[in-house]
Amino acid sequence: MEETRTKTFPVKPKLKTKPRTQQQTPESKYWSSFKTQQIPKQFPIHSITYSPTPPHSFVAANSTSLHIFNSKTLSETSQITSFTDTVACSSFRNDGRLLAASDLSGLIQVYDFNERRRLRRLKSHTRPVRFVHYPRHDKLHLISGGDDALVKYWDVAEATQIHQFNGHKDYVRCGDSSPVNSDTFVTGSYDHIVKLWDVRVRDSSKSAMDFNHGCPVEDVVFLPSGGMIATAGGNSVKLWDIIGGGKLLYSMESHNKTVTSICVGKIGKDSGDESNQYRILSVGLDGYFKVFDYGSMKVTHSMRFPAPLVSLSYSPDCSTRVIGASNGMIYASKRKVKVDENEKQIVASEGSSIWRIRPLESTEKKVLKTTDFRYFQRGQGEKPSEGDYLVMRPKKVKLAAHDKLLNKFRHGDALVCVLEGKNPGHVVAVMEELVSRKKLLRCVSDLDLEKLELLLAFLHKYCTVPKYSSLLMGLANKVIEMRAEDIRASETLKKHIRNLKSTVEAEIRIQQSLQEIQGIISPLLRIAGRR
Amino acid sequence: MRGGQSYVSCPPSFSNDGNRLLVGCGNSVAIFSTATALQVSSLEGHTSTVTSVVVVPGSNILNYCWTSSLDGTIRYWDFSLFECIKKIDLNLPIFSMVIPSLLSTPEESSGKKKNVYAYVCMQTENGKDNKPKLCTAQIRKCNLTNYNKLSKLTLKETKRPQPLTISPCGNFLGIKDKRKLHIWKIPKVDSDSAVAKKITLHHTKTFSVLAFHPTERIVAAGDVTGRILIFRGFGAQNFQENGELLNRTSMTDEECKPGVRENDDAESCSTWHWHSSGVNLLSFSSDGVYLYSGGKEGVLVFWQLDTGKKKFLPRIGSPLQYFIDSPDPAFSSISCADNQIHIFKISSMEIMRSISGIKPPLSSQEICESISSQAAFDCTSGLVAVQTENYGIQFYSLFANRGLYEVQVCERNYQPVDEVTVVVTMVELSVDGSMMGTVEVKLPEEGIGGLICLKLWNLDSDTKRFSVSTLIYEPHRDAHISAIAFHPTRHMAVSSSYGGDFKIWVCREETQQKGQTHQNFSWMCHAVGNKAMRAAAFSADGSVLAIAADTVITLWDPDKNELIAVVGETPSPIGRLIFVGKSDNLLSVSHGSTPQLSVWSMSKLAASWSYRLEIEAVSCALDLSYFAVIALLPKSNERVFKGDGIILVFKATDPTPIASWSVTKAKGGSIAFLKGNPSELADGKSSQTLLAYLNGDREYVLFDPYDKEARELNMTMQDDLLGVEDNGGLSLLLLLFFRSSF
């Protein structure tokens, strides 16, 4: 009772109806929290690779050069340009110090990433090499696959080929190594087959396991458990169980065109149910980027880019996501991260330990004197202790300018004030409030010409909007009736009236055509209802 | 069991220790605790409205009070023991009473006990000549200590009864009479024959209230235009006694009496004007430094008496009636016209507690066509929900006889002086009391901007309060809503409109999210006709929906939105429909030129029986086949029945009433069957259904319609305000007269 008595009620626009579609889920909110930045390049971006070590720089292959980007600022830091042909693929060693890259001439080169110096040239493939990969737990070897349908296993230090697997019958375009085992890896080929290889098996044509994807395989990844792989090809992404003997678990077919690249990403959110869960991210030529939850077998997020997408990578620290398009555009997205209070403190303490900002002698409290202005503020920043009884200051009601004017009964000013604003909902709310005070027509008759122009412009714009029309149509009539002489006298006002008239005529036409449609439909509905 | 009386019919009075507030409340004096604002007890005995309560001042342990009533008696009570000590019968209704000698401090404690004299404003005795008298009220003196008969002395006769005002020290007595103030000086040693000296002060406007300064000779008077006049030094000439030394200027300079009308006996008169309409409340603070005033606008104004500076306690939300200072200087009480007594702290100018009576009915009945004054009853918990003036719904517990809480339907500040532009026209509760529907109407200004808004509310199971779940703007375009009905078991509501359609609102699904249910309402279907739909009702199991379309009843399947049947035809439009319990009978009430109460059998789809009665309200028992109606009686029969209405209880199959009671103020009344009071269950009584009758002034009575004893009990209380009275024989005759022919 007491609360209601002392309340002031600001005027509120009418509530809008809730949309029937589902609200954004926390997960899709997470994925759309990445802010995308466009980095234009000339040629298609066939490959994007993240460094496995912080600060997780990423490398994008564009024509005959590799562009190295800082993932914090999403700016290009340097290039590696010593290629003779288009770069097709690149891969970091697991410590991030070496980078292997292959090009369409069939040459594989290994660079020192920090100095961008070439260390080794691995030459054996005769056709373009589209796949080169450092095994996850192996610093010495390299896997590559080329359009000559051969998969090779290299000793990097010696720059020699240790082994060659020749089971594929078409271009080998992709592959991945097991995250749990340094000896097994998979490769995918345009002969629709994904093969699981074991380097310990020396029989060169015998794979450990085969998976038939059904389409030319564009990409294949191991899921973090190492027991499953995901393959992309055609319009589908398929999940296979390796431990279960190569069984097809699920086929995700929500892309409309060929899926070109997939990768595994972690939801790097600290709170929420979904935090630290893995998702399969996929991009396709249809321009869609999709997030697939392989736990519940559902596509949880989907967003569209304006170009066919060919490559995708997601940073291991979950902060950035880079998508390469066939028109040379790099869509680099970065997530806004709120720095935790704890982290801030840690950073601060680190900073102080380095810089020694905090002088030790000032810990003694100075006695404040009245000459110090802080004397008058003492105790204001005091934090309440646990047992203290808190006397809360009553919350201040924030009132908009029109509410303040309404509270002072300056009705005309309130109307003008809200008309000058942009929000039609508020204008209508103020008008309704004036109606309930029986002051609206009085306000309208007292408006001077400039303000009347504002009102007419508003009426022209909104009087046919269904939400407001019940009030505004009546008001428009009244305004024209009451201010006819002023309108006749002024040329600008006449123009507004002409605009208003054309809007109303357009609305009438719409209504007529709607009625025609209703006339067509209602007999049908009646027949349907009779059954 | 009675309740719902007005707490503001007379000024309340604090006990000497300030812990109790004595409030005249109908025929009794209710005693409230000021610490909790709950009723402690009541003094029963008067047989008509109590008109004044005077507490005998003294030390804290003295708990005596005098009360006067319209039944013509003055009673003396010990209100710590709740018993009547003395009763003086004056035989004529007493409108107001003051006792000056209680206030003046006894100077010498002589052995002889002084007589206590009261001044009463009472109805004039009928003279021997039966001439209609001009003056209906007179002010007389009455010896309370040993009463033989009224003293012959009549101080004044007035056309209308006027409340008496006494100065805080008991020296002066005043009344207002149109444009005059009459002030008497009360003799020091009072006796039956002692004549009080009188002066009269004049003004050009009608006075509305007056107040005396506690120590000085200052009287403040408010008039109907909102002016406050302060007369200083009144009666300097006429009240001067020989022995008394006045430290005022001598009488010689008569020419300088600023503001005083020519022959009036006052030294000066100043006028303050802040109130925009009549002043209802004037009171001086106990030290005489401040003057409190209040009026219709619900703002308490604090005037500094010397300078005229003002402070305000705004937004009390209702016209103010009385201001009473408590003996404890920390707080005082204000009585408001909306039946609330606020106890407020003077130092911080904030309201601490409120004694909340049932709020009076809306004054703006005619302003909106679709307004329904019917209260909604929650049968299981004994609550009644009534619309209030300040755009809210008050929930009032009928068993506890106090207001529980209010919900604000329309988020607006209420100003009592403003013209009414927003009205809460309807309130309806579902059978289990878990849902509420309200309709508010914003009136258009010259045809533009009107808005009708339907709100559906859900009961929060933890706090037991309603909160808005759904808001629907213009549910039936611009047509007014005629009725809301709730499905007895499911989350389904029906609204019907005068515009000729009805809509079924269904709670779509409840999505559990973060422990809180989000309910989405979607309207399922509607049927359109060109007849105004005035009533809607669900059957007890919710399988049939009955909608009154003008003069016929249409039956629908609420799930499939199919018309099942059309029943009957009444001579005038049907205004109310109700299914009788679990039986297959439907009750329809039609108003207009040929009012009718009809019972329709759903199995035969035909009328069973009917009466040509003007029915104000109907209710049926949940699990029984009984129903009760309030029938308004024609003016010619009022004498016979001692009331303007009659409550009849019928069995659905039988046109002969089981029981009947005649009642007063039936217009605007409502009726409901309630489940028995849980506290009474503990006493070993069986859980019986009670019938609640709420009259037009929102006073109510609860009684057991089946109990014979209760009926006899009601017989003895026939002179009562509510006047519930059994008269089986008469009503039968009446009903035979009204029986429709078939």
PDB file of C-alpha atoms in Angstrom, chain A residues 269-470:
ATOM      1  CA  LYS A 269      32.676 -19.653 -21.713  1.00  0.00           C
ATOM      2  CA  ASP A 270      33.242 -19.785 -18.022  1.00  0.00           C
ATOM      3  CA  SER A 271      29.664 -20.126 -16.928  1.00  0.00           C
ATOM      4  CA  GLY A 272      26.665 -21.829 -18.369  1.00  0.00           C
ATOM      5  CA  ASP A 273      25.846 -25.398 -19.167  1.00  0.00           C
ATOM      6  CA  GLU A 274      27.640 -25.411 -22.476  1.00  0.00           C
ATOM      7  CA  SER A 275      30.994 -24.157 -21.298  1.00  0.00           C
ATOM      8  CA  ASN A 276      34.017 -26.171 -22.372  1.00  0.00           C
ATOM      9  CA  GLN A 277      32.006 -28.451 -24.590  1.00  0.00           C
ATOM     10  CA  TYR A 278      33.295 -29.269 -28.044  1.00  0.00           C
ATOM     11  CA  ARG A 279      31.414 -28.520 -31.222  1.00  0.00           C
ATOM     12  CA  ILE A 280      32.050 -29.301 -34.850  1.00  0.00           C
ATOM     13  CA  LEU A 281      32.234 -26.106 -36.859  1.00  0.00           C
ATOM     14  CA  SER A 282      31.688 -26.308 -40.576  1.00  0.00           C
ATOM     15  CA  VAL A 283      31.668 -23.924 -43.519  1.00  0.00           C
ATOM     16  CA  GLY A 284      30.430 -24.544 -47.022  1.00  0.00           C
ATOM     17  CA  LEU A 285      30.188 -23.049 -50.459  1.00  0.00           C
ATOM     18  CA  ASP A 286      26.650 -21.932 -49.615  1.00  0.00           C
ATOM     19  CA  GLY A 287      28.229 -19.295 -47.383  1.00  0.00           C
ATOM     20  CA  TYR A 288      26.902 -20.791 -44.176  1.00  0.00           C
ATOM     21  CA  PHE A 289      28.875 -21.285 -41.035  1.00  0.00           C
ATOM     22  CA  LYS A 290      27.277 -23.897 -38.804  1.00  0.00           C
ATOM     23  CA  VAL A 291      27.907 -25.155 -35.337  1.00  0.00           C
ATOM     24  CA  PHE A 292      27.021 -28.773 -34.699  1.00  0.00           C
ATOM     25  CA  ASP A 293      26.624 -30.254 -31.258  1.00  0.00           C
ATOM     26  CA  TYR A 294      27.648 -33.887 -31.699  1.00  0.00           C
ATOM     27  CA  GLY A 295      26.466 -34.730 -28.206  1.00  0.00           C
ATOM     28  CA  SER A 296      22.847 -34.007 -28.986  1.00  0.00           C
ATOM     29  CA  MET A 297      23.280 -34.295 -32.773  1.00  0.00           C
ATOM     30  CA  LYS A 298      21.825 -30.853 -33.370  1.00  0.00           C
ATOM     31  CA  VAL A 299      22.854 -27.795 -35.280  1.00  0.00           C
ATOM     32  CA  THR A 300      22.968 -25.177 -32.561  1.00  0.00           C
ATOM     33  CA  HIS A 301      23.985 -22.120 -34.517  1.00  0.00           C
ATOM     34  CA  SER A 302      24.055 -21.033 -38.091  1.00  0.00           C
ATOM     35  CA  MET A 303      25.126 -17.822 -39.721  1.00  0.00           C
ATOM     36  CA  ARG A 304      25.558 -16.685 -43.258  1.00  0.00           C
ATOM     37  CA  PHE A 305      28.400 -14.937 -45.025  1.00  0.00           C
ATOM     38  CA  PRO A 306      28.049 -13.253 -48.383  1.00  0.00           C
ATOM     39  CA  ALA A 307      30.603 -15.411 -50.196  1.00  0.00           C
ATOM     40  CA  PRO A 308      31.368 -19.121 -50.666  1.00  0.00           C
ATOM     41  CA  LEU A 309      33.539 -20.197 -47.760  1.00  0.00           C
ATOM     42  CA  VAL A 310      36.481 -22.506 -48.287  1.00  0.00           C
ATOM     43  CA  SER A 311      38.499 -22.609 -45.110  1.00  0.00           C
ATOM     44  CA  LEU A 312      37.900 -22.330 -41.387  1.00  0.00           C
ATOM     45  CA  SER A 313      39.941 -22.281 -38.249  1.00  0.00           C
ATOM     46  CA  TYR A 314      39.170 -21.712 -34.597  1.00  0.00           C
ATOM     47  CA  SER A 315      41.773 -20.610 -32.110  1.00  0.00           C
ATOM     48  CA  PRO A 316      42.718 -23.042 -29.328  1.00  0.00           C
ATOM     49  CA  ASP A 317      42.032 -20.330 -26.719  1.00  0.00           C
ATOM     50  CA  CYS A 318      38.510 -19.875 -28.099  1.00  0.00           C
ATOM     51  CA  SER A 319      38.939 -16.173 -28.634  1.00  0.00           C
ATOM     52  CA  THR A 320      39.029 -15.910 -32.409  1.00  0.00           C
ATOM     53  CA  ARG A 321      37.595 -17.650 -35.405  1.00  0.00           C
ATOM     54  CA  VAL A 322      38.813 -17.151 -38.945  1.00  0.00           C
ATOM     55  CA  ILE A 323      36.953 -18.085 -42.086  1.00  0.00           C
ATOM     56  CA  GLY A 324      38.428 -17.807 -45.556  1.00  0.00           C
ATOM     57  CA  ALA A 325      36.251 -17.179 -48.588  1.00  0.00           C
ATOM     58  CA  SER A 326      36.765 -18.074 -52.215  1.00  0.00           C
ATOM     59  CA  ASN A 327      36.749 -14.417 -53.214  1.00  0.00           C
ATOM     60  CA  GLY A 328      39.795 -13.750 -51.068  1.00  0.00           C
ATOM     61  CA  MET A 329      38.004 -12.283 -48.105  1.00  0.00           C
ATOM     62  CA  ILE A 330      39.125 -13.326 -44.652  1.00  0.00           C
ATOM     63  CA  TYR A 331      36.378 -13.078 -42.041  1.00  0.00           C
ATOM     64  CA  ALA A 332      38.265 -12.851 -38.826  1.00  0.00           C
ATOM     65  CA  SER A 333      36.031 -12.729 -35.773  1.00  0.00           C
ATOM     66  CA  LYS A 334      37.008 -11.930 -32.265  1.00  0.00           C
ATOM     67  CA  ARG A 335      35.027 -12.411 -29.134  1.00  0.00           C
ATOM     68  CA  LYS A 336      34.710  -9.622 -26.647  1.00  0.00           C
ATOM     69  CA  VAL A 337      36.044 -11.016 -23.432  1.00  0.00           C
ATOM     70  CA  LYS A 338      35.161  -9.473 -20.161  1.00  0.00           C
ATOM     71  CA  VAL A 339      38.262  -9.610 -18.056  1.00  0.00           C
ATOM     72  CA  ASP A 340      37.540 -11.269 -14.776  1.00  0.00           C
ATOM     73  CA  GLU A 341      37.964  -9.341 -11.580  1.00  0.00           C
ATOM     74  CA  ASN A 342      40.410 -11.987 -10.379  1.00  0.00           C
ATOM     75  CA  GLU A 343      42.429 -11.814 -13.519  1.00  0.00           C
ATOM     76  CA  LYS A 344      42.512  -8.070 -13.289  1.00  0.00           C
ATOM     77  CA  GLN A 345      43.832  -8.301  -9.790  1.00  0.00           C
ATOM     78  CA  ILE A 346      46.429 -10.792 -10.853  1.00  0.00           C
ATOM     79  CA  VAL A 347      47.451  -8.543 -13.691  1.00  0.00           C
ATOM     80  CA  ALA A 348      47.559  -5.598 -11.366  1.00  0.00           C
ATOM     81  CA  SER A 349      49.645  -7.409  -8.793  1.00  0.00           C
ATOM     82  CA  GLU A 350      51.990  -8.618 -11.461  1.00  0.00           C
ATOM     83  CA  GLY A 351      52.309  -5.119 -12.758  1.00  0.00           C
ATOM     84  CA  SER A 352      53.078  -3.760  -9.357  1.00  0.00           C
ATOM     85  CA  SER A 353      55.594  -6.472  -8.665  1.00  0.00           C
ATOM     86  CA  ILE A 354      57.406  -5.509 -11.789  1.00  0.00           C
ATOM     87  CA  TRP A 355      57.179  -1.787 -11.472  1.00  0.00           C
ATOM     88  CA  ARG A 356      57.100  -1.506  -7.727  1.00  0.00           C
ATOM     89  CA  ILE A 357      54.342   1.019  -7.867  1.00  0.00           C
ATOM     90  CA  ARG A 358      53.273   0.436  -4.325  1.00  0.00           C
ATOM     91  CA  PRO A 359      55.701   2.169  -2.033  1.00  0.00           C
ATOM     92  CA  LEU A 360      56.037   0.271   1.202  1.00  0.00           C
ATOM     93  CA  GLU A 361      56.377   3.269   3.479  1.00  0.00           C
ATOM     94  CA  SER A 362      52.955   4.714   2.621  1.00  0.00           C
ATOM     95  CA  THR A 363      51.125   1.880   4.349  1.00  0.00           C
ATOM     96  CA  GLU A 364      51.037   3.926   7.521  1.00  0.00           C
ATOM     97  CA  LYS A 365      47.848   5.923   7.513  1.00  0.00           C
ATOM     98  CA  LYS A 366      48.243   9.609   7.352  1.00  0.00           C
ATOM     99  CA  VAL A 367      46.034  11.518   9.716  1.00  0.00           C
ATOM    100  CA  LEU A 368      43.680  13.511   7.541  1.00  0.00           C
ATOM    101  CA  LYS A 369      43.388  17.165   8.251  1.00  0.00           C
ATOM    102  CA  THR A 370      40.689  19.575   7.349  1.00  0.00           C
ATOM    103  CA  THR A 371      42.961  21.114   4.762  1.00  0.00           C
ATOM    104  CA  ASP A 372      42.774  17.912   2.781  1.00  0.00           C
ATOM    105  CA  PHE A 373      39.612  17.620   0.775  1.00  0.00           C
ATOM    106  CA  ARG A 374      39.606  13.895   1.408  1.00  0.00           C
ATOM    107  CA  TYR A 375      38.918  14.716   5.010  1.00  0.00           C
ATOM    108  CA  PHE A 376      35.367  15.496   3.952  1.00  0.00           C
ATOM    109  CA  GLN A 377      34.981  12.285   2.068  1.00  0.00           C
ATOM    110  CA  ARG A 378      36.390   9.992   4.686  1.00  0.00           C
ATOM    111  CA  GLY A 379      34.392   6.904   5.368  1.00  0.00           C
ATOM    112  CA  GLN A 380      32.291   7.274   2.250  1.00  0.00           C
ATOM    113  CA  GLY A 381      33.939   4.398   0.465  1.00  0.00           C
ATOM    114  CA  GLU A 382      33.639   2.128   3.471  1.00  0.00           C
ATOM    115  CA  LYS A 383      32.466  -1.368   2.609  1.00  0.00           C
ATOM    116  CA  PRO A 384      29.823  -2.872   4.874  1.00  0.00           C
ATOM    117  CA  SER A 385      30.974  -5.819   6.921  1.00  0.00           C
ATOM    118  CA  GLU A 386      28.989  -8.992   7.119  1.00  0.00           C
ATOM    119  CA  GLY A 387      26.789  -8.342  10.109  1.00  0.00           C
ATOM    120  CA  ASP A 388      26.020  -4.724   9.302  1.00  0.00           C
ATOM    121  CA  TYR A 389      22.462  -3.685   8.775  1.00  0.00           C
ATOM    122  CA  LEU A 390      22.242  -1.992   5.434  1.00  0.00           C
ATOM    123  CA  VAL A 391      20.043   1.040   5.024  1.00  0.00           C
ATOM    124  CA  MET A 392      19.456   1.165   1.327  1.00  0.00           C
ATOM    125  CA  ARG A 393      19.011   4.422  -0.413  1.00  0.00           C
ATOM    126  CA  PRO A 394      15.710   4.271  -2.245  1.00  0.00           C
ATOM    127  CA  LYS A 395      16.205   3.616  -5.889  1.00  0.00           C
ATOM    128  CA  LYS A 396      15.953   6.710  -7.948  1.00  0.00           C
ATOM    129  CA  VAL A 397      13.382   6.493 -10.654  1.00  0.00           C
ATOM    130  CA  LYS A 398      14.888   7.618 -13.892  1.00  0.00           C
ATOM    131  CA  LEU A 399      12.467   9.873 -15.607  1.00  0.00           C
ATOM    132  CA  ALA A 400      12.646  10.861 -19.214  1.00  0.00           C
ATOM    133  CA  ALA A 401      12.384  14.524 -20.151  1.00  0.00           C
ATOM    134  CA  HIS A 402       8.757  14.184 -21.166  1.00  0.00           C
ATOM    135  CA  ASP A 403       7.903  12.513 -17.871  1.00  0.00           C
ATOM    136  CA  LYS A 404       9.446  15.364 -15.953  1.00  0.00           C
ATOM    137  CA  LEU A 405       7.450  17.853 -17.985  1.00  0.00           C
ATOM    138  CA  LEU A 406       4.273  15.842 -17.472  1.00  0.00           C
ATOM    139  CA  ASN A 407       4.923  15.819 -13.750  1.00  0.00           C
ATOM    140  CA  LYS A 408       5.104  19.586 -13.868  1.00  0.00           C
ATOM    141  CA  PHE A 409       1.872  19.685 -15.873  1.00  0.00           C
ATOM    142  CA  ARG A 410       3.658  21.285 -18.809  1.00  0.00           C
ATOM    143  CA  HIS A 411       1.637  19.231 -21.214  1.00  0.00           C
ATOM    144  CA  GLY A 412       2.402  21.105 -24.414  1.00  0.00           C
ATOM    145  CA  ASP A 413       6.119  21.063 -23.741  1.00  0.00           C
ATOM    146  CA  ALA A 414       5.972  17.363 -23.006  1.00  0.00           C
ATOM    147  CA  LEU A 415       4.278  16.695 -26.329  1.00  0.00           C
ATOM    148  CA  VAL A 416       6.812  18.767 -28.245  1.00  0.00           C
ATOM    149  CA  CYS A 417       9.686  17.194 -26.354  1.00  0.00           C
ATOM    150  CA  VAL A 418       8.601  13.695 -27.193  1.00  0.00           C
ATOM    151  CA  LEU A 419       7.829  14.603 -30.798  1.00  0.00           C
ATOM    152  CA  GLU A 420      11.386  15.795 -31.178  1.00  0.00           C
ATOM    153  CA  GLY A 421      12.581  12.407 -30.010  1.00  0.00           C
ATOM    154  CA  LYS A 422      12.671   9.434 -32.293  1.00  0.00           C
ATOM    155  CA  ASN A 423      10.569   6.846 -30.526  1.00  0.00           C
ATOM    156  CA  PRO A 424       7.002   6.654 -31.895  1.00  0.00           C
ATOM    157  CA  GLY A 425       5.971   4.389 -29.019  1.00  0.00           C
ATOM    158  CA  HIS A 426       6.805   7.107 -26.532  1.00  0.00           C
ATOM    159  CA  VAL A 427       4.971   9.736 -28.550  1.00  0.00           C
ATOM    160  CA  VAL A 428       1.845   7.639 -28.554  1.00  0.00           C
ATOM    161  CA  ALA A 429       2.238   6.890 -24.853  1.00  0.00           C
ATOM    162  CA  VAL A 430       2.468  10.592 -24.055  1.00  0.00           C
ATOM    163  CA  MET A 431      -0.545  11.275 -26.237  1.00  0.00           C
ATOM    164  CA  GLU A 432      -2.506   8.615 -24.369  1.00  0.00           C
ATOM    165  CA  GLU A 433      -1.492  10.117 -21.079  1.00  0.00           C
ATOM    166  CA  LEU A 434      -2.650  13.521 -22.317  1.00  0.00           C
ATOM    167  CA  VAL A 435      -5.933  11.979 -23.389  1.00  0.00           C
ATOM    168  CA  SER A 436      -6.468  10.595 -19.928  1.00  0.00           C
ATOM    169  CA  ARG A 437      -5.759  14.043 -18.549  1.00  0.00           C
ATOM    170  CA  LYS A 438      -8.103  15.455 -21.192  1.00  0.00           C
ATOM    171  CA  LYS A 439      -5.438  17.823 -22.395  1.00  0.00           C
ATOM    172  CA  LEU A 440      -4.450  16.499 -25.826  1.00  0.00           C
ATOM    173  CA  LEU A 441      -6.739  18.647 -27.937  1.00  0.00           C
ATOM    174  CA  ARG A 442      -5.849  21.675 -25.872  1.00  0.00           C
ATOM    175  CA  CYS A 443      -2.173  20.980 -26.545  1.00  0.00           C
ATOM    176  CA  VAL A 444      -2.814  20.559 -30.249  1.00  0.00           C
ATOM    177  CA  SER A 445      -4.667  23.829 -30.497  1.00  0.00           C
ATOM    178  CA  ASP A 446      -1.868  25.639 -28.662  1.00  0.00           C
ATOM    179  CA  LEU A 447       1.011  24.349 -30.799  1.00  0.00           C
ATOM    180  CA  ASP A 448       2.814  27.014 -32.790  1.00  0.00           C
ATOM    181  CA  LEU A 449       3.465  26.494 -36.473  1.00  0.00           C
ATOM    182  CA  GLU A 450       6.895  24.896 -36.259  1.00  0.00           C
ATOM    183  CA  LYS A 451       5.718  22.412 -33.681  1.00  0.00           C
ATOM    184  CA  LEU A 452       2.604  21.759 -35.674  1.00  0.00           C
ATOM    185  CA  GLU A 453       4.857  20.831 -38.548  1.00  0.00           C
ATOM    186  CA  LEU A 454       6.564  18.308 -36.283  1.00  0.00           C
ATOM    187  CA  LEU A 455       3.227  16.842 -35.332  1.00  0.00           C
ATOM    188  CA  LEU A 456       2.062  16.622 -38.936  1.00  0.00           C
ATOM    189  CA  ALA A 457       5.302  14.962 -39.963  1.00  0.00           C
ATOM    190  CA  PHE A 458       4.802  12.434 -37.191  1.00  0.00           C
ATOM    191  CA  LEU A 459       1.211  11.811 -38.214  1.00  0.00           C
ATOM    192  CA  HIS A 460       2.248  11.354 -41.822  1.00  0.00           C
ATOM    193  CA  LYS A 461       4.819   8.798 -40.851  1.00  0.00           C
ATOM    194  CA  TYR A 462       2.890   6.759 -38.326  1.00  0.00           C
ATOM    195  CA  CYS A 463      -0.834   7.293 -38.671  1.00  0.00           C
ATOM    196  CA  THR A 464      -1.286   4.194 -40.778  1.00  0.00           C
ATOM    197  CA  VAL A 465       0.827   1.935 -38.584  1.00  0.00           C
ATOM    198  CA  PRO A 466      -1.741  -0.538 -37.244  1.00  0.00           C
ATOM    199  CA  LYS A 467      -0.424  -0.378 -33.706  1.00  0.00           C
ATOM    200  CA  TYR A 468      -0.992   3.347 -33.442  1.00  0.00           C
ATOM    201  CA  SER A 469      -3.659   3.995 -36.027  1.00  0.00           C
ATOM    202  CA  SER A 470      -6.643   3.815 -33.691  1.00  0.00           C
TER     203      SER A 470
END
